[in-house]
């Protein structure tokens, strides 16, 4: 089964390909020219749906199975920031590193070493013009420094509950068991398998 990913984020593509190795997972940019999608909705779910819709429409194939992931990190002490603005926390066009160091600075400015946070992933699925969405979460703490090189985005500063290492220090197979994305993808898989029947 072919699944088309409505994302330009290489970290997401790598993880989704690994988590869904039983499917043929193809980023949409391998099928049509990549285009900008303005993420101006107010929730993870609505942003995921608008990305999936834009790619589904551009492909023009009703039988295509398109999925989009909208995700981010929310820090309690920062009133849930950066949340849906995680990709542009340090401004439009910011790199993963810019966003990471901005969040480290925000945590430091609160005068804490470690503080509760969680990741959210909303996955939208469009197939035969019908829309579905699911969510997954990973809870833990963010710290005021980076540790480790694995993963992407905010992983070097996030310690999952029950662990004493950041996601960037843990083996990728641990992230794949715990992550917001893997939980949402498990639910998405149930939907994809049932609508395919
Ligand atoms: P697409 O919209 O093309 O999918 P994007 O990077 O813009 O790519 P989002 O709008 O969903 O994606 O932003 C997600 C942000 O949250 C981005 O800054 C990521 O680095 C971060 N993020 C999401 N999941 C993450 C994870 O598993 N580990 C680390 N950071 C993550």
mmCIF file with all atom_site columns, C-alpha atoms and ligand atoms in Angstrom:
data_model
loop_
_atom_site.group_PDB
_atom_site.id
_atom_site.type_symbol
_atom_site.label_atom_id
_atom_site.label_alt_id
_atom_site.label_comp_id
_atom_site.label_asym_id
_atom_site.label_entity_id
_atom_site.label_seq_id
_atom_site.pdbx_PDB_ins_code
_atom_site.Cartn_x
_atom_site.Cartn_y
_atom_site.Cartn_z
_atom_site.occupancy
_atom_site.B_iso_or_equiv
_atom_site.pdbx_formal_charge
_atom_site.auth_seq_id
_atom_site.auth_comp_id
_atom_site.auth_asym_id
_atom_site.auth_atom_id
_atom_site.pdbx_PDB_model_num
ATOM   1   C CA  . UNK A 1 1   ? 0.000   0.000  0.000  1.00 0.00 ? 1   UNK A CA  1
ATOM   2   C CA  . UNK A 1 2   ? 1.295   3.438  -0.958 1.00 0.00 ? 2   UNK A CA  1
ATOM   3   C CA  . UNK A 1 3   ? 1.051   6.273  1.578  1.00 0.00 ? 3   UNK A CA  1
ATOM   4   C CA  . UNK A 1 4   ? 1.836   9.819  0.449  1.00 0.00 ? 4   UNK A CA  1
ATOM   5   C CA  . UNK A 1 5   ? 3.289   12.133 3.080  1.00 0.00 ? 5   UNK A CA  1
ATOM   6   C CA  . UNK A 1 6   ? 2.262   15.797 2.990  1.00 0.00 ? 6   UNK A CA  1
ATOM   7   C CA  . UNK A 1 7   ? 5.426   17.014 4.700  1.00 0.00 ? 7   UNK A CA  1
ATOM   8   C CA  . UNK A 1 8   ? 8.732   18.654 3.854  1.00 0.00 ? 8   UNK A CA  1
ATOM   9   C CA  . UNK A 1 9   ? 10.296  17.840 7.231  1.00 0.00 ? 9   UNK A CA  1
ATOM   10  C CA  . UNK A 1 10  ? 13.094  15.289 6.743  1.00 0.00 ? 10  UNK A CA  1
ATOM   11  C CA  . UNK A 1 11  ? 13.031  14.213 10.412 1.00 0.00 ? 11  UNK A CA  1
ATOM   12  C CA  . UNK A 1 12  ? 9.342   13.327 10.138 1.00 0.00 ? 12  UNK A CA  1
ATOM   13  C CA  . UNK A 1 13  ? 9.830   11.507 6.811  1.00 0.00 ? 13  UNK A CA  1
ATOM   14  C CA  . UNK A 1 14  ? 12.630  9.373  8.274  1.00 0.00 ? 14  UNK A CA  1
ATOM   15  C CA  . UNK A 1 15  ? 10.624  8.451  11.385 1.00 0.00 ? 15  UNK A CA  1
ATOM   16  C CA  . UNK A 1 16  ? 7.388   7.707  9.498  1.00 0.00 ? 16  UNK A CA  1
ATOM   17  C CA  . UNK A 1 17  ? 9.261   5.528  6.979  1.00 0.00 ? 17  UNK A CA  1
ATOM   18  C CA  . UNK A 1 18  ? 10.847  3.569  9.834  1.00 0.00 ? 18  UNK A CA  1
ATOM   19  C CA  . UNK A 1 19  ? 7.604   3.231  11.790 1.00 0.00 ? 19  UNK A CA  1
ATOM   20  C CA  . UNK A 1 20  ? 5.610   2.194  8.711  1.00 0.00 ? 20  UNK A CA  1
ATOM   21  C CA  . UNK A 1 21  ? 8.153   -0.021 6.959  1.00 0.00 ? 21  UNK A CA  1
ATOM   22  C CA  . UNK A 1 22  ? 5.318   -2.335 5.870  1.00 0.00 ? 22  UNK A CA  1
ATOM   23  C CA  . UNK A 1 23  ? 3.945   0.449  3.635  1.00 0.00 ? 23  UNK A CA  1
ATOM   24  C CA  . UNK A 1 24  ? 5.460   2.239  0.663  1.00 0.00 ? 24  UNK A CA  1
ATOM   25  C CA  . UNK A 1 25  ? 5.851   5.688  2.220  1.00 0.00 ? 25  UNK A CA  1
ATOM   26  C CA  . UNK A 1 26  ? 6.502   8.450  -0.325 1.00 0.00 ? 26  UNK A CA  1
ATOM   27  C CA  . UNK A 1 27  ? 6.987   12.180 0.405  1.00 0.00 ? 27  UNK A CA  1
ATOM   28  C CA  . UNK A 1 28  ? 4.726   14.165 -1.948 1.00 0.00 ? 28  UNK A CA  1
ATOM   29  C CA  . UNK A 1 29  ? 7.761   16.073 -3.261 1.00 0.00 ? 29  UNK A CA  1
ATOM   30  C CA  . UNK A 1 30  ? 8.836   12.870 -5.054 1.00 0.00 ? 30  UNK A CA  1
ATOM   31  C CA  . UNK A 1 31  ? 5.576   12.946 -7.054 1.00 0.00 ? 31  UNK A CA  1
ATOM   32  C CA  . UNK A 1 32  ? 4.868   16.629 -7.673 1.00 0.00 ? 32  UNK A CA  1
ATOM   33  C CA  . UNK A 1 33  ? 6.804   19.857 -7.227 1.00 0.00 ? 33  UNK A CA  1
ATOM   34  C CA  . UNK A 1 34  ? 7.050   20.956 -3.612 1.00 0.00 ? 34  UNK A CA  1
ATOM   35  C CA  . UNK A 1 35  ? 4.925   24.017 -2.793 1.00 0.00 ? 35  UNK A CA  1
ATOM   36  C CA  . UNK A 1 36  ? 4.411   26.267 0.202  1.00 0.00 ? 36  UNK A CA  1
ATOM   37  C CA  . UNK A 1 37  ? 1.477   25.493 2.461  1.00 0.00 ? 37  UNK A CA  1
ATOM   38  C CA  . UNK A 1 38  ? 0.486   28.313 4.815  1.00 0.00 ? 38  UNK A CA  1
ATOM   39  C CA  . UNK A 1 39  ? -0.244  26.804 8.232  1.00 0.00 ? 39  UNK A CA  1
ATOM   40  C CA  . UNK A 1 40  ? -2.651  29.406 9.557  1.00 0.00 ? 40  UNK A CA  1
ATOM   41  C CA  . UNK A 1 41  ? -5.058  27.230 11.551 1.00 0.00 ? 41  UNK A CA  1
ATOM   42  C CA  . UNK A 1 42  ? -5.260  27.426 15.349 1.00 0.00 ? 42  UNK A CA  1
ATOM   43  C CA  . UNK A 1 43  ? -4.889  23.775 16.324 1.00 0.00 ? 43  UNK A CA  1
ATOM   44  C CA  . UNK A 1 44  ? -2.514  20.919 15.485 1.00 0.00 ? 44  UNK A CA  1
ATOM   45  C CA  . UNK A 1 45  ? -5.471  19.013 14.033 1.00 0.00 ? 45  UNK A CA  1
ATOM   46  C CA  . UNK A 1 46  ? -6.613  21.815 11.718 1.00 0.00 ? 46  UNK A CA  1
ATOM   47  C CA  . UNK A 1 47  ? -3.057  22.486 10.533 1.00 0.00 ? 47  UNK A CA  1
ATOM   48  C CA  . UNK A 1 48  ? -2.593  18.773 9.777  1.00 0.00 ? 48  UNK A CA  1
ATOM   49  C CA  . UNK A 1 49  ? -5.882  18.731 7.857  1.00 0.00 ? 49  UNK A CA  1
ATOM   50  C CA  . UNK A 1 50  ? -5.002  21.776 5.791  1.00 0.00 ? 50  UNK A CA  1
ATOM   51  C CA  . UNK A 1 51  ? -1.623  20.273 4.811  1.00 0.00 ? 51  UNK A CA  1
ATOM   52  C CA  . UNK A 1 52  ? -3.239  16.939 3.865  1.00 0.00 ? 52  UNK A CA  1
ATOM   53  C CA  . UNK A 1 53  ? -5.994  18.707 1.890  1.00 0.00 ? 53  UNK A CA  1
ATOM   54  C CA  . UNK A 1 54  ? -3.522  20.874 -0.041 1.00 0.00 ? 54  UNK A CA  1
ATOM   55  C CA  . UNK A 1 55  ? -1.466  17.859 -1.131 1.00 0.00 ? 55  UNK A CA  1
ATOM   56  C CA  . UNK A 1 56  ? -4.511  15.637 -1.840 1.00 0.00 ? 56  UNK A CA  1
ATOM   57  C CA  . UNK A 1 57  ? -5.942  18.371 -4.095 1.00 0.00 ? 57  UNK A CA  1
ATOM   58  C CA  . UNK A 1 58  ? -2.611  18.998 -5.849 1.00 0.00 ? 58  UNK A CA  1
ATOM   59  C CA  . UNK A 1 59  ? -2.183  15.271 -6.577 1.00 0.00 ? 59  UNK A CA  1
ATOM   60  C CA  . UNK A 1 60  ? -5.670  15.108 -8.109 1.00 0.00 ? 60  UNK A CA  1
ATOM   61  C CA  . UNK A 1 61  ? -5.987  11.378 -7.440 1.00 0.00 ? 61  UNK A CA  1
ATOM   62  C CA  . UNK A 1 62  ? -9.024  10.387 -5.349 1.00 0.00 ? 62  UNK A CA  1
ATOM   63  C CA  . UNK A 1 63  ? -7.545  6.952  -4.640 1.00 0.00 ? 63  UNK A CA  1
ATOM   64  C CA  . UNK A 1 64  ? -4.383  8.425  -3.093 1.00 0.00 ? 64  UNK A CA  1
ATOM   65  C CA  . UNK A 1 65  ? -3.913  7.950  0.650  1.00 0.00 ? 65  UNK A CA  1
ATOM   66  C CA  . UNK A 1 66  ? -2.418  11.203 1.945  1.00 0.00 ? 66  UNK A CA  1
ATOM   67  C CA  . UNK A 1 67  ? -1.262  11.771 5.497  1.00 0.00 ? 67  UNK A CA  1
ATOM   68  C CA  . UNK A 1 68  ? 0.029   14.944 7.159  1.00 0.00 ? 68  UNK A CA  1
ATOM   69  C CA  . UNK A 1 69  ? 1.668   15.421 10.555 1.00 0.00 ? 69  UNK A CA  1
ATOM   70  C CA  . UNK A 1 70  ? 1.378   18.648 12.515 1.00 0.00 ? 70  UNK A CA  1
ATOM   71  C CA  . UNK A 1 71  ? 3.352   18.519 15.710 1.00 0.00 ? 71  UNK A CA  1
ATOM   72  C CA  . UNK A 1 72  ? 5.155   20.534 18.327 1.00 0.00 ? 72  UNK A CA  1
ATOM   73  C CA  . UNK A 1 73  ? 6.300   20.895 21.878 1.00 0.00 ? 73  UNK A CA  1
ATOM   74  C CA  . UNK A 1 74  ? 4.411   22.675 24.692 1.00 0.00 ? 74  UNK A CA  1
ATOM   75  C CA  . UNK A 1 75  ? 6.119   23.817 27.888 1.00 0.00 ? 75  UNK A CA  1
ATOM   76  C CA  . UNK A 1 76  ? 3.800   24.231 30.893 1.00 0.00 ? 76  UNK A CA  1
ATOM   77  C CA  . UNK A 1 77  ? 5.780   27.037 32.561 1.00 0.00 ? 77  UNK A CA  1
ATOM   78  C CA  . UNK A 1 78  ? 5.669   28.974 29.266 1.00 0.00 ? 78  UNK A CA  1
ATOM   79  C CA  . UNK A 1 79  ? 1.851   28.658 29.133 1.00 0.00 ? 79  UNK A CA  1
ATOM   80  C CA  . UNK A 1 80  ? 2.070   25.973 26.441 1.00 0.00 ? 80  UNK A CA  1
ATOM   81  C CA  . UNK A 1 81  ? 4.559   27.769 24.169 1.00 0.00 ? 81  UNK A CA  1
ATOM   82  C CA  . UNK A 1 82  ? 5.766   27.203 21.522 1.00 0.00 ? 82  UNK A CA  1
ATOM   83  C CA  . UNK A 1 83  ? 2.898   24.722 20.777 1.00 0.00 ? 83  UNK A CA  1
ATOM   84  C CA  . UNK A 1 84  ? 1.543   25.088 17.244 1.00 0.00 ? 84  UNK A CA  1
ATOM   85  C CA  . UNK A 1 85  ? 4.279   27.675 16.583 1.00 0.00 ? 85  UNK A CA  1
ATOM   86  C CA  . UNK A 1 86  ? 7.115   25.186 17.263 1.00 0.00 ? 86  UNK A CA  1
ATOM   87  C CA  . UNK A 1 87  ? 8.431   25.295 13.671 1.00 0.00 ? 87  UNK A CA  1
ATOM   88  C CA  . UNK A 1 88  ? 8.683   29.112 13.697 1.00 0.00 ? 88  UNK A CA  1
ATOM   89  C CA  . UNK A 1 89  ? 9.401   29.808 17.379 1.00 0.00 ? 89  UNK A CA  1
ATOM   90  C CA  . UNK A 1 90  ? 12.555  31.756 16.478 1.00 0.00 ? 90  UNK A CA  1
ATOM   91  C CA  . UNK A 1 91  ? 10.787  33.500 13.566 1.00 0.00 ? 91  UNK A CA  1
ATOM   92  C CA  . UNK A 1 92  ? 9.707   32.729 9.990  1.00 0.00 ? 92  UNK A CA  1
ATOM   93  C CA  . UNK A 1 93  ? 12.257  30.521 8.243  1.00 0.00 ? 93  UNK A CA  1
ATOM   94  C CA  . UNK A 1 94  ? 14.000  29.597 11.514 1.00 0.00 ? 94  UNK A CA  1
ATOM   95  C CA  . UNK A 1 95  ? 16.082  26.404 11.526 1.00 0.00 ? 95  UNK A CA  1
ATOM   96  C CA  . UNK A 1 96  ? 15.584  23.551 14.003 1.00 0.00 ? 96  UNK A CA  1
ATOM   97  C CA  . UNK A 1 97  ? 18.722  24.760 15.833 1.00 0.00 ? 97  UNK A CA  1
ATOM   98  C CA  . UNK A 1 98  ? 17.444  28.376 16.050 1.00 0.00 ? 98  UNK A CA  1
ATOM   99  C CA  . UNK A 1 99  ? 14.161  27.138 17.559 1.00 0.00 ? 99  UNK A CA  1
ATOM   100 C CA  . UNK A 1 100 ? 15.943  24.765 19.966 1.00 0.00 ? 100 UNK A CA  1
ATOM   101 C CA  . UNK A 1 101 ? 18.257  27.474 21.307 1.00 0.00 ? 101 UNK A CA  1
ATOM   102 C CA  . UNK A 1 102 ? 15.400  29.953 21.617 1.00 0.00 ? 102 UNK A CA  1
ATOM   103 C CA  . UNK A 1 103 ? 13.469  27.456 23.758 1.00 0.00 ? 103 UNK A CA  1
ATOM   104 C CA  . UNK A 1 104 ? 16.568  26.795 25.871 1.00 0.00 ? 104 UNK A CA  1
ATOM   105 C CA  . UNK A 1 105 ? 16.871  30.526 26.456 1.00 0.00 ? 105 UNK A CA  1
ATOM   106 C CA  . UNK A 1 106 ? 13.177  30.777 27.413 1.00 0.00 ? 106 UNK A CA  1
ATOM   107 C CA  . UNK A 1 107 ? 13.598  27.930 29.930 1.00 0.00 ? 107 UNK A CA  1
ATOM   108 C CA  . UNK A 1 108 ? 16.758  29.548 31.332 1.00 0.00 ? 108 UNK A CA  1
ATOM   109 C CA  . UNK A 1 109 ? 14.956  32.899 31.611 1.00 0.00 ? 109 UNK A CA  1
ATOM   110 C CA  . UNK A 1 110 ? 12.358  31.211 33.848 1.00 0.00 ? 110 UNK A CA  1
ATOM   111 C CA  . UNK A 1 111 ? 15.220  30.285 36.198 1.00 0.00 ? 111 UNK A CA  1
ATOM   112 C CA  . UNK A 1 112 ? 14.646  26.514 36.015 1.00 0.00 ? 112 UNK A CA  1
ATOM   113 C CA  . UNK A 1 113 ? 16.939  23.620 35.106 1.00 0.00 ? 113 UNK A CA  1
ATOM   114 C CA  . UNK A 1 114 ? 14.162  21.225 34.145 1.00 0.00 ? 114 UNK A CA  1
ATOM   115 C CA  . UNK A 1 115 ? 10.395  21.733 33.761 1.00 0.00 ? 115 UNK A CA  1
ATOM   116 C CA  . UNK A 1 116 ? 7.343   19.752 32.513 1.00 0.00 ? 116 UNK A CA  1
ATOM   117 C CA  . UNK A 1 117 ? 6.541   19.700 28.795 1.00 0.00 ? 117 UNK A CA  1
ATOM   118 C CA  . UNK A 1 118 ? 4.912   17.493 26.201 1.00 0.00 ? 118 UNK A CA  1
ATOM   119 C CA  . UNK A 1 119 ? 5.012   16.816 22.499 1.00 0.00 ? 119 UNK A CA  1
ATOM   120 C CA  . UNK A 1 120 ? 1.791   16.579 20.450 1.00 0.00 ? 120 UNK A CA  1
ATOM   121 C CA  . UNK A 1 121 ? 1.350   15.042 17.004 1.00 0.00 ? 121 UNK A CA  1
ATOM   122 C CA  . UNK A 1 122 ? -1.859  15.362 15.009 1.00 0.00 ? 122 UNK A CA  1
ATOM   123 C CA  . UNK A 1 123 ? -2.047  13.087 11.983 1.00 0.00 ? 123 UNK A CA  1
ATOM   124 C CA  . UNK A 1 124 ? -4.597  13.835 9.268  1.00 0.00 ? 124 UNK A CA  1
ATOM   125 C CA  . UNK A 1 125 ? -5.556  11.204 6.706  1.00 0.00 ? 125 UNK A CA  1
ATOM   126 C CA  . UNK A 1 126 ? -7.430  11.808 3.455  1.00 0.00 ? 126 UNK A CA  1
ATOM   127 C CA  . UNK A 1 127 ? -8.624  8.948  1.304  1.00 0.00 ? 127 UNK A CA  1
ATOM   128 C CA  . UNK A 1 128 ? -11.473 8.877  -1.242 1.00 0.00 ? 128 UNK A CA  1
ATOM   129 C CA  . UNK A 1 129 ? -12.254 12.500 -0.279 1.00 0.00 ? 129 UNK A CA  1
ATOM   130 C CA  . UNK A 1 130 ? -12.951 11.532 3.336  1.00 0.00 ? 130 UNK A CA  1
ATOM   131 C CA  . UNK A 1 131 ? -10.975 13.135 6.170  1.00 0.00 ? 131 UNK A CA  1
ATOM   132 C CA  . UNK A 1 132 ? -9.830  11.551 9.427  1.00 0.00 ? 132 UNK A CA  1
ATOM   133 C CA  . UNK A 1 133 ? -7.572  12.762 12.242 1.00 0.00 ? 133 UNK A CA  1
ATOM   134 C CA  . UNK A 1 134 ? -5.889  11.283 15.321 1.00 0.00 ? 134 UNK A CA  1
ATOM   135 C CA  . UNK A 1 135 ? -3.486  12.517 18.007 1.00 0.00 ? 135 UNK A CA  1
ATOM   136 C CA  . UNK A 1 136 ? -0.606  11.204 20.085 1.00 0.00 ? 136 UNK A CA  1
ATOM   137 C CA  . UNK A 1 137 ? 1.322   12.735 22.998 1.00 0.00 ? 137 UNK A CA  1
ATOM   138 C CA  . UNK A 1 138 ? 4.658   12.193 24.740 1.00 0.00 ? 138 UNK A CA  1
ATOM   139 C CA  . UNK A 1 139 ? 5.083   13.666 28.240 1.00 0.00 ? 139 UNK A CA  1
ATOM   140 C CA  . UNK A 1 140 ? 8.302   14.537 30.050 1.00 0.00 ? 140 UNK A CA  1
ATOM   141 C CA  . UNK A 1 141 ? 10.510  17.508 30.899 1.00 0.00 ? 141 UNK A CA  1
ATOM   142 C CA  . UNK A 1 142 ? 12.593  20.004 28.982 1.00 0.00 ? 142 UNK A CA  1
ATOM   143 C CA  . UNK A 1 143 ? 16.030  20.960 30.314 1.00 0.00 ? 143 UNK A CA  1
ATOM   144 C CA  . UNK A 1 144 ? 18.049  24.165 29.989 1.00 0.00 ? 144 UNK A CA  1
ATOM   145 C CA  . UNK A 1 145 ? 20.799  22.621 27.823 1.00 0.00 ? 145 UNK A CA  1
ATOM   146 C CA  . UNK A 1 146 ? 21.225  20.267 24.870 1.00 0.00 ? 146 UNK A CA  1
ATOM   147 C CA  . UNK A 1 147 ? 22.370  16.670 25.246 1.00 0.00 ? 147 UNK A CA  1
ATOM   148 C CA  . UNK A 1 148 ? 22.836  14.119 22.441 1.00 0.00 ? 148 UNK A CA  1
ATOM   149 C CA  . UNK A 1 149 ? 22.806  14.130 18.666 1.00 0.00 ? 149 UNK A CA  1
ATOM   150 C CA  . UNK A 1 150 ? 19.973  11.760 17.663 1.00 0.00 ? 150 UNK A CA  1
ATOM   151 C CA  . UNK A 1 151 ? 16.449  12.645 16.558 1.00 0.00 ? 151 UNK A CA  1
ATOM   152 C CA  . UNK A 1 152 ? 15.660  16.171 15.363 1.00 0.00 ? 152 UNK A CA  1
ATOM   153 C CA  . UNK A 1 153 ? 14.087  19.436 16.443 1.00 0.00 ? 153 UNK A CA  1
ATOM   154 C CA  . UNK A 1 154 ? 13.704  19.811 20.197 1.00 0.00 ? 154 UNK A CA  1
ATOM   155 C CA  . UNK A 1 155 ? 14.843  16.235 21.000 1.00 0.00 ? 155 UNK A CA  1
ATOM   156 C CA  . UNK A 1 156 ? 18.219  17.301 22.530 1.00 0.00 ? 156 UNK A CA  1
ATOM   157 C CA  . UNK A 1 157 ? 16.385  19.124 25.348 1.00 0.00 ? 157 UNK A CA  1
ATOM   158 C CA  . UNK A 1 158 ? 13.469  16.720 25.992 1.00 0.00 ? 158 UNK A CA  1
ATOM   159 C CA  . UNK A 1 159 ? 13.607  13.933 28.603 1.00 0.00 ? 159 UNK A CA  1
ATOM   160 C CA  . UNK A 1 160 ? 10.640  11.528 28.398 1.00 0.00 ? 160 UNK A CA  1
ATOM   161 C CA  . UNK A 1 161 ? 8.912   10.607 31.677 1.00 0.00 ? 161 UNK A CA  1
ATOM   162 C CA  . UNK A 1 162 ? 10.606  7.597  33.281 1.00 0.00 ? 162 UNK A CA  1
ATOM   163 C CA  . UNK A 1 163 ? 13.999  8.239  31.603 1.00 0.00 ? 163 UNK A CA  1
ATOM   164 C CA  . UNK A 1 164 ? 17.063  10.246 32.590 1.00 0.00 ? 164 UNK A CA  1
ATOM   165 C CA  . UNK A 1 165 ? 18.357  10.849 29.070 1.00 0.00 ? 165 UNK A CA  1
ATOM   166 C CA  . UNK A 1 166 ? 17.138  13.187 26.338 1.00 0.00 ? 166 UNK A CA  1
ATOM   167 C CA  . UNK A 1 167 ? 15.467  11.749 23.247 1.00 0.00 ? 167 UNK A CA  1
ATOM   168 C CA  . UNK A 1 168 ? 18.634  12.743 21.366 1.00 0.00 ? 168 UNK A CA  1
ATOM   169 C CA  . UNK A 1 169 ? 20.690  10.464 23.670 1.00 0.00 ? 169 UNK A CA  1
ATOM   170 C CA  . UNK A 1 170 ? 18.278  7.494  23.608 1.00 0.00 ? 170 UNK A CA  1
ATOM   171 C CA  . UNK A 1 171 ? 18.296  4.827  20.883 1.00 0.00 ? 171 UNK A CA  1
ATOM   172 C CA  . UNK A 1 172 ? 15.914  5.566  18.013 1.00 0.00 ? 172 UNK A CA  1
ATOM   173 C CA  . UNK A 1 173 ? 13.961  2.402  18.828 1.00 0.00 ? 173 UNK A CA  1
ATOM   174 C CA  . UNK A 1 174 ? 13.088  3.870  22.250 1.00 0.00 ? 174 UNK A CA  1
ATOM   175 C CA  . UNK A 1 175 ? 11.724  7.053  20.646 1.00 0.00 ? 175 UNK A CA  1
ATOM   176 C CA  . UNK A 1 176 ? 9.761   4.904  18.221 1.00 0.00 ? 176 UNK A CA  1
ATOM   177 C CA  . UNK A 1 177 ? 8.029   3.167  21.152 1.00 0.00 ? 177 UNK A CA  1
ATOM   178 C CA  . UNK A 1 178 ? 7.333   6.320  23.179 1.00 0.00 ? 178 UNK A CA  1
ATOM   179 C CA  . UNK A 1 179 ? 6.782   9.134  20.771 1.00 0.00 ? 179 UNK A CA  1
ATOM   180 C CA  . UNK A 1 180 ? 3.745   11.299 20.113 1.00 0.00 ? 180 UNK A CA  1
ATOM   181 C CA  . UNK A 1 181 ? 4.198   10.449 16.417 1.00 0.00 ? 181 UNK A CA  1
ATOM   182 C CA  . UNK A 1 182 ? 4.339   6.675  16.906 1.00 0.00 ? 182 UNK A CA  1
ATOM   183 C CA  . UNK A 1 183 ? 1.194   6.774  19.075 1.00 0.00 ? 183 UNK A CA  1
ATOM   184 C CA  . UNK A 1 184 ? -0.727  8.860  16.542 1.00 0.00 ? 184 UNK A CA  1
ATOM   185 C CA  . UNK A 1 185 ? 0.518   6.654  13.681 1.00 0.00 ? 185 UNK A CA  1
ATOM   186 C CA  . UNK A 1 186 ? -0.742  3.502  15.453 1.00 0.00 ? 186 UNK A CA  1
ATOM   187 C CA  . UNK A 1 187 ? -4.213  5.018  15.527 1.00 0.00 ? 187 UNK A CA  1
ATOM   188 C CA  . UNK A 1 188 ? -3.870  6.220  11.929 1.00 0.00 ? 188 UNK A CA  1
ATOM   189 C CA  . UNK A 1 189 ? -2.963  2.695  10.894 1.00 0.00 ? 189 UNK A CA  1
ATOM   190 C CA  . UNK A 1 190 ? -6.217  1.335  12.326 1.00 0.00 ? 190 UNK A CA  1
ATOM   191 C CA  . UNK A 1 191 ? -8.133  3.866  10.204 1.00 0.00 ? 191 UNK A CA  1
ATOM   192 C CA  . UNK A 1 192 ? -6.139  3.154  7.042  1.00 0.00 ? 192 UNK A CA  1
ATOM   193 C CA  . UNK A 1 193 ? -6.529  -0.615 7.412  1.00 0.00 ? 193 UNK A CA  1
ATOM   194 C CA  . UNK A 1 194 ? -10.274 -0.336 8.047  1.00 0.00 ? 194 UNK A CA  1
ATOM   195 C CA  . UNK A 1 195 ? -11.070 2.049  5.176  1.00 0.00 ? 195 UNK A CA  1
ATOM   196 C CA  . UNK A 1 196 ? -9.071  -0.141 2.821  1.00 0.00 ? 196 UNK A CA  1
ATOM   197 C CA  . UNK A 1 197 ? -11.318 -3.179 3.521  1.00 0.00 ? 197 UNK A CA  1
HETATM 198 P P1  . LIG B 2 .   ? 5.751   20.122 7.639  1.00 0.00 ? 1   LIG B P1  1
HETATM 199 O O1  . LIG B 2 .   ? 4.724   21.164 8.006  1.00 0.00 ? 1   LIG B O1  1
HETATM 200 O O2  . LIG B 2 .   ? 6.199   20.216 6.220  1.00 0.00 ? 1   LIG B O2  1
HETATM 201 O O3  . LIG B 2 .   ? 5.313   18.745 8.021  1.00 0.00 ? 1   LIG B O3  1
HETATM 202 P P2  . LIG B 2 .   ? 7.287   21.393 9.741  1.00 0.00 ? 1   LIG B P2  1
HETATM 203 O O4  . LIG B 2 .   ? 8.661   21.203 10.251 1.00 0.00 ? 1   LIG B O4  1
HETATM 204 O O5  . LIG B 2 .   ? 6.856   22.788 9.375  1.00 0.00 ? 1   LIG B O5  1
HETATM 205 O O6  . LIG B 2 .   ? 7.095   20.410 8.498  1.00 0.00 ? 1   LIG B O6  1
HETATM 206 P P3  . LIG B 2 .   ? 5.314   21.399 11.860 1.00 0.00 ? 1   LIG B P3  1
HETATM 207 O O7  . LIG B 2 .   ? 4.680   22.644 11.386 1.00 0.00 ? 1   LIG B O7  1
HETATM 208 O O8  . LIG B 2 .   ? 4.435   20.270 12.294 1.00 0.00 ? 1   LIG B O8  1
HETATM 209 O O9  . LIG B 2 .   ? 6.288   20.765 10.757 1.00 0.00 ? 1   LIG B O9  1
HETATM 210 O O10 . LIG B 2 .   ? 6.308   21.783 13.037 1.00 0.00 ? 1   LIG B O10 1
HETATM 211 C C1  . LIG B 2 .   ? 6.807   20.814 13.921 1.00 0.00 ? 1   LIG B C1  1
HETATM 212 C C2  . LIG B 2 .   ? 7.825   21.475 14.834 1.00 0.00 ? 1   LIG B C2  1
HETATM 213 O O11 . LIG B 2 .   ? 7.930   20.718 16.034 1.00 0.00 ? 1   LIG B O11 1
HETATM 214 C C3  . LIG B 2 .   ? 9.223   21.513 14.233 1.00 0.00 ? 1   LIG B C3  1
HETATM 215 O O12 . LIG B 2 .   ? 9.919   22.616 14.731 1.00 0.00 ? 1   LIG B O12 1
HETATM 216 C C4  . LIG B 2 .   ? 9.840   20.222 14.741 1.00 0.00 ? 1   LIG B C4  1
HETATM 217 O O13 . LIG B 2 .   ? 11.220  20.316 14.817 1.00 0.00 ? 1   LIG B O13 1
HETATM 218 C C5  . LIG B 2 .   ? 9.163   20.070 16.116 1.00 0.00 ? 1   LIG B C5  1
HETATM 219 N N1  . LIG B 2 .   ? 8.926   18.638 16.363 1.00 0.00 ? 1   LIG B N1  1
HETATM 220 C C6  . LIG B 2 .   ? 7.848   17.907 15.996 1.00 0.00 ? 1   LIG B C6  1
HETATM 221 N N2  . LIG B 2 .   ? 8.019   16.601 16.298 1.00 0.00 ? 1   LIG B N2  1
HETATM 222 C C7  . LIG B 2 .   ? 9.228   16.522 16.852 1.00 0.00 ? 1   LIG B C7  1
HETATM 223 C C8  . LIG B 2 .   ? 9.980   15.450 17.337 1.00 0.00 ? 1   LIG B C8  1
HETATM 224 O O14 . LIG B 2 .   ? 9.540   14.201 17.267 1.00 0.00 ? 1   LIG B O14 1
HETATM 225 N N3  . LIG B 2 .   ? 11.192  15.695 17.832 1.00 0.00 ? 1   LIG B N3  1
HETATM 226 C C9  . LIG B 2 .   ? 11.664  16.957 17.876 1.00 0.00 ? 1   LIG B C9  1
HETATM 227 N N4  . LIG B 2 .   ? 11.038  18.040 17.427 1.00 0.00 ? 1   LIG B N4  1
HETATM 228 C C10 . LIG B 2 .   ? 9.809   17.825 16.901 1.00 0.00 ? 1   LIG B C10 1
#
